[in-house]
Short mmCIF file of C-alpha atoms in Angstrom, two decimals:
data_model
loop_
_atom_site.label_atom_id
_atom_site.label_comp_id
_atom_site.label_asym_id
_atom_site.label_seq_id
_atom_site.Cartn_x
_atom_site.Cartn_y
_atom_site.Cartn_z
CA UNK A 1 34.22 15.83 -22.57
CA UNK A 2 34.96 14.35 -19.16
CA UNK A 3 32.66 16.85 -17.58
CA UNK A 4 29.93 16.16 -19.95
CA UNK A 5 30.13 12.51 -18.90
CA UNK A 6 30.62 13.45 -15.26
CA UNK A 7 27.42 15.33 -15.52
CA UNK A 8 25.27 12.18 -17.10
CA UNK A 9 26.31 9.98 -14.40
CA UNK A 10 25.51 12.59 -11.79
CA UNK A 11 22.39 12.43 -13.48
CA UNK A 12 22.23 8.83 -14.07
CA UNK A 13 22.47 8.09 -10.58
CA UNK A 14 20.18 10.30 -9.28
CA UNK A 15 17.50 9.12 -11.85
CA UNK A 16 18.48 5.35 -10.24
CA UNK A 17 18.03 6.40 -6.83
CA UNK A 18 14.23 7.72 -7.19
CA UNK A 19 13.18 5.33 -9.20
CA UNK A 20 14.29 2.32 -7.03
CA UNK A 21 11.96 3.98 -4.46
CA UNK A 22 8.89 3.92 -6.85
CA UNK A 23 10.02 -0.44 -8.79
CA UNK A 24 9.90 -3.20 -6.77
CA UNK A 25 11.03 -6.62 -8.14
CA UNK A 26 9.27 -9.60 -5.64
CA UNK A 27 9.63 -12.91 -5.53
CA UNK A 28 7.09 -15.24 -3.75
CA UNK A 29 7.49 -18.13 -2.47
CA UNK A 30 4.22 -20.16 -3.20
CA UNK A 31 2.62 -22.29 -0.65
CA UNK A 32 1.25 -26.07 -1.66
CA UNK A 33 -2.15 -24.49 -0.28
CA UNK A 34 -2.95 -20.96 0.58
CA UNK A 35 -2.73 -17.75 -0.63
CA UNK A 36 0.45 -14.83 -1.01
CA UNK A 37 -0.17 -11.64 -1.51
CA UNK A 38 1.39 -8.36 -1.66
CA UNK A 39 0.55 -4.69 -1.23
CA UNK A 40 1.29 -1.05 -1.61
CA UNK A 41 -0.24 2.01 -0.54
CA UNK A 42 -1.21 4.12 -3.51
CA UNK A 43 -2.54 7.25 -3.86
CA UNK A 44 -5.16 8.39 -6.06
CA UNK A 45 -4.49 9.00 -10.53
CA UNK A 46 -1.35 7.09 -10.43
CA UNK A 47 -0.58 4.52 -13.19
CA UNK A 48 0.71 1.14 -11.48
CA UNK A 49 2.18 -1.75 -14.03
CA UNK A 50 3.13 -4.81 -12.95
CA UNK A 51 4.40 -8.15 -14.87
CA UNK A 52 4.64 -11.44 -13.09
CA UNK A 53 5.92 -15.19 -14.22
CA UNK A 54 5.86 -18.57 -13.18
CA UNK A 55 9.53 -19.92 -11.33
CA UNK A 56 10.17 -23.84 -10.56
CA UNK A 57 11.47 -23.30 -7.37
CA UNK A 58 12.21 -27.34 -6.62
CA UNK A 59 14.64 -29.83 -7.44
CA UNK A 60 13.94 -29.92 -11.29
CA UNK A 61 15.18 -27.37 -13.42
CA UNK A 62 12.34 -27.57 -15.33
CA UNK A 63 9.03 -26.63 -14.89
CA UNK A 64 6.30 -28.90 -14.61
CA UNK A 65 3.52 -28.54 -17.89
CA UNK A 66 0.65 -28.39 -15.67
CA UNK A 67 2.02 -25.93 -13.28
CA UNK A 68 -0.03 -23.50 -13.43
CA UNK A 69 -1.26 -20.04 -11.24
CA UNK A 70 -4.02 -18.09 -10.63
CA UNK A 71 -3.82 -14.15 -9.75
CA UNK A 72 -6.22 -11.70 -8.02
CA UNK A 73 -5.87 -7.80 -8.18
CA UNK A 74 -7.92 -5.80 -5.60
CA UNK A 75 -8.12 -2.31 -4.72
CA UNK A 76 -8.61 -0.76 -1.45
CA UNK A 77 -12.30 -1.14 -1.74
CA UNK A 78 -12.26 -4.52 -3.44
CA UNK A 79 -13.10 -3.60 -6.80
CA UNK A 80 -11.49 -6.23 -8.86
CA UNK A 81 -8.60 -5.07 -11.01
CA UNK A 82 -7.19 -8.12 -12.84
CA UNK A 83 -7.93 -11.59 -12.42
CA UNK A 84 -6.78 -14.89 -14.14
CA UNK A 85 -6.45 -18.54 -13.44
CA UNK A 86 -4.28 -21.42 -14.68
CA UNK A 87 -1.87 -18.65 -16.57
CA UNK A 88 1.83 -19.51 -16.66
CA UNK A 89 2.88 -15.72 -16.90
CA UNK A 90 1.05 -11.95 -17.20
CA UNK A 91 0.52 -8.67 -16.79
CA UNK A 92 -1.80 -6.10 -15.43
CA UNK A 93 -2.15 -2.48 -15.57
CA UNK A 94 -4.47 -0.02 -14.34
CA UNK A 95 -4.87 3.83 -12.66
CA UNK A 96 -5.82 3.73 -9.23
CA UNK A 97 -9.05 5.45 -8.97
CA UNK A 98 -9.06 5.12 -5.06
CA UNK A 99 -6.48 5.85 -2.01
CA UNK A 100 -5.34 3.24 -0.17
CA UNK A 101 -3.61 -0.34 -0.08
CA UNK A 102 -3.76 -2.32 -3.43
CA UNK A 103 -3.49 -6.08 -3.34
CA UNK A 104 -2.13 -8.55 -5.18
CA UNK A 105 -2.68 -12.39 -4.12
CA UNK A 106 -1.10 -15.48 -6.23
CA UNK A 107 -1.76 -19.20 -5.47
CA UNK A 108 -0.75 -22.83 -7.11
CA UNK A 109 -4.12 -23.57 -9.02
CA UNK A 110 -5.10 -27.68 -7.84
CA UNK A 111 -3.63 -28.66 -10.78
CA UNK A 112 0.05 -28.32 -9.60
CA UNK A 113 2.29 -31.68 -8.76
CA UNK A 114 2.33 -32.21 -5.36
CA UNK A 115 6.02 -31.56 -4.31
CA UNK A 116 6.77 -29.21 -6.93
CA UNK A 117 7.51 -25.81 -5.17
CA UNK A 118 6.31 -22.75 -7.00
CA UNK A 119 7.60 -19.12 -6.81
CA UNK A 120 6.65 -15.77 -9.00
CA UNK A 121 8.92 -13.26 -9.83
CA UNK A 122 6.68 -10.00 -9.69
CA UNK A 123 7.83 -6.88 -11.25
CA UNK A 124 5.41 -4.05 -9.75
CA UNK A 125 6.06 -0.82 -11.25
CA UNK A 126 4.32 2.70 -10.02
CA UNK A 127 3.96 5.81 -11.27
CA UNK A 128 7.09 7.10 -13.14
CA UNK A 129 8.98 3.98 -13.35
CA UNK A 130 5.68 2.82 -15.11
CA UNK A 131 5.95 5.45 -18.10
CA UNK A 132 7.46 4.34 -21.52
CA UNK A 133 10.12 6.83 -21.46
CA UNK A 134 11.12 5.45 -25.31
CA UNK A 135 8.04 6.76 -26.47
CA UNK A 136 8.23 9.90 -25.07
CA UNK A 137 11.83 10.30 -26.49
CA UNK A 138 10.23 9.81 -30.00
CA UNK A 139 7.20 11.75 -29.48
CA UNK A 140 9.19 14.64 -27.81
CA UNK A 141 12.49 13.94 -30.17
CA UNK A 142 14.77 14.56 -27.04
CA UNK A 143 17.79 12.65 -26.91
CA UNK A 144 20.83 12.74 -24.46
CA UNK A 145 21.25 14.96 -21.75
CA UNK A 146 17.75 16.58 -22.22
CA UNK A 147 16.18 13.13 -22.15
CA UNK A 148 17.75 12.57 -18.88
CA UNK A 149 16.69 15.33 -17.20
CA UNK A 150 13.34 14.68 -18.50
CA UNK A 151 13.26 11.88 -16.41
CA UNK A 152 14.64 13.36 -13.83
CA UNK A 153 12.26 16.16 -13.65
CA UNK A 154 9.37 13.34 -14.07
CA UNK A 155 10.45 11.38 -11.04
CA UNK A 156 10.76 14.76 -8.84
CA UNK A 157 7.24 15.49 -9.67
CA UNK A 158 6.24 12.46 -8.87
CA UNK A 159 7.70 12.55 -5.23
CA UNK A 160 6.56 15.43 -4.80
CA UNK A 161 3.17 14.29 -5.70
CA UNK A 162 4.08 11.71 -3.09
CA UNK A 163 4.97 13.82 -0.22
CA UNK A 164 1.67 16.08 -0.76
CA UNK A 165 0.00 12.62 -0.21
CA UNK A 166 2.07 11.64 2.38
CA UNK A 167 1.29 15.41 4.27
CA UNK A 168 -2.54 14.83 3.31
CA UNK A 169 -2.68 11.59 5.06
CA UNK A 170 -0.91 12.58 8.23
CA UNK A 171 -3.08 15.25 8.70
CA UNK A 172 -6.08 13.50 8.23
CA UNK A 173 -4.34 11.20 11.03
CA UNK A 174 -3.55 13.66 12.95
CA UNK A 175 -7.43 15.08 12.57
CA UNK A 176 -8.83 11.59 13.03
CA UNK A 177 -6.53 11.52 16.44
CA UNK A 178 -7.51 14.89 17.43
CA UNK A 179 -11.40 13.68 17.34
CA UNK A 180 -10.40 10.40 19.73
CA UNK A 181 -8.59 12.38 22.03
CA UNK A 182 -11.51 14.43 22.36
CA UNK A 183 -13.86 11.57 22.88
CA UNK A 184 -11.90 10.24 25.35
CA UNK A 185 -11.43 12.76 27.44
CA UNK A 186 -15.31 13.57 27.10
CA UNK A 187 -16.33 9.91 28.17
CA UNK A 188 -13.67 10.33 30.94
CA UNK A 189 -15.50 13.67 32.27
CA UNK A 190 -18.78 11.76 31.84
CA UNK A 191 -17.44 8.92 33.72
CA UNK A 192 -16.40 10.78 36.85
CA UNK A 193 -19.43 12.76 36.62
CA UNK A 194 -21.96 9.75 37.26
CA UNK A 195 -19.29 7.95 40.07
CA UNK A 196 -19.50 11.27 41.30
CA UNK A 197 -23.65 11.32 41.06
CA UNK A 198 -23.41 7.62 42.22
CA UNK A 199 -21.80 8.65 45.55
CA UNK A 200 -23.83 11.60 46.21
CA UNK A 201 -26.76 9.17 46.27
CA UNK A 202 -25.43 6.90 47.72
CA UNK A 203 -24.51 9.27 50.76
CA UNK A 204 -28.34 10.68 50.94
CA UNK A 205 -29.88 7.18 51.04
CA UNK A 206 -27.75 5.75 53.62
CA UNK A 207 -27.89 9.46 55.75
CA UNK A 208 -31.98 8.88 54.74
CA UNK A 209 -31.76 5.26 55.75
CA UNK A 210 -30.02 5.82 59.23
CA UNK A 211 -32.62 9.02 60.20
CA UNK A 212 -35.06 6.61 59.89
CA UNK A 213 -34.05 3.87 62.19
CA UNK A 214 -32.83 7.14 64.55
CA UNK A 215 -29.62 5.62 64.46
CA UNK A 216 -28.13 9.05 64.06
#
């Protein structure tokens, strides 16, 4: 008995500590004018969910009626993802479709009482810590251990998925610094070669210049 319980909390943790890599819970501080956003780098086919509320961040415990937001979703090409104005609260969900940084930008709609500070709790979700694992329990009729180390095997997919990406985009890096290097060092070549063309001609006209006034 103890070791069965000993063996879910092994579990337990480790399901904690990978998925704490992959949820973020934000909270923004909302300026009286101006934009705040908030990114990730995503990679491509991976589900992202996100849910995000209205906070009174001032004085009063209570939030003004007309308080209100509005919320932009880009991705890394700026196709729009989600968008909404005067909302109170939300949510948005989507696959990426493209790698790269996605970007989410709040601001206090002109509506908002002037004093009244504003903040959003944002609760950005990605990839496995996006999946309904209570679903999947029913679907699947696992229970216990077995659903645990379903979601353990899940989340070590997923960073594994991850770290492929992660190897992808340093070697594309790496390629992409390869190729400047290369450039450089063929300008630099290029370079000497006309200073070095510059001086040679230099020499010949003045050697020309100084025959002909049979100076030398």
């Amino acid at each position: 008995m103890a070791a069965s319980w000993s063996y879910r909390a092994i579990i337990a943790l480790t399901w904690w500590c990978i998925t704490t890599t992959i949820a973020q819970a934000i909270w923004l501080d909302l300026p009286d004018s101006g934009t705040k956003c908030v990114s990730e780098d995503i990679h491509n086919n991976v589900v992202v969910l996100a849910d995000y509320a209205l906070i009174n961040n001032g004085e009063d415990s209570h939030l003004h009626p007309s308080a209100t937001i509005s919320v932009k979703v880009t991705s890394p090409y700026g196709n729009n993802l989600h968008h909404k104005e005067n909302v109170t609260h939300g949510q948005f969900a989507f696959t990426t479709t493209e790698s790269g940084n996605y970007l989410a930008c709040f601001w206090a709609d002109g509506n908002n009482r002037a004093g009244n500070r504003l903040s959003v709790s944002l609760d950005w979700r990605v990839g496995i810590a996006a999946k309904d694992w209570d679903a999947v329990a029913k679907k699947e009729k696992i229970e216990g251990v077995e659903f645990e180390l379903t979601k353990l095997e899940g989340a070590v997919e997923a960073i594994h998925e991850n770290l492929i990406y992660l190897k992808n985009r340093e070697a594309e890096m790496r390629q992409v610094s390869e190729k400047t290097n290369a450039r450089v060092a063929w300008f630099s070549i290029m370079s000497l070669g006309v200073c070095i063309g510059a001086s040679v001609l230099q020499v010949w006209y003045l050697k020309r210049f100084f025959h002909k006034k049979k100076l030398i």
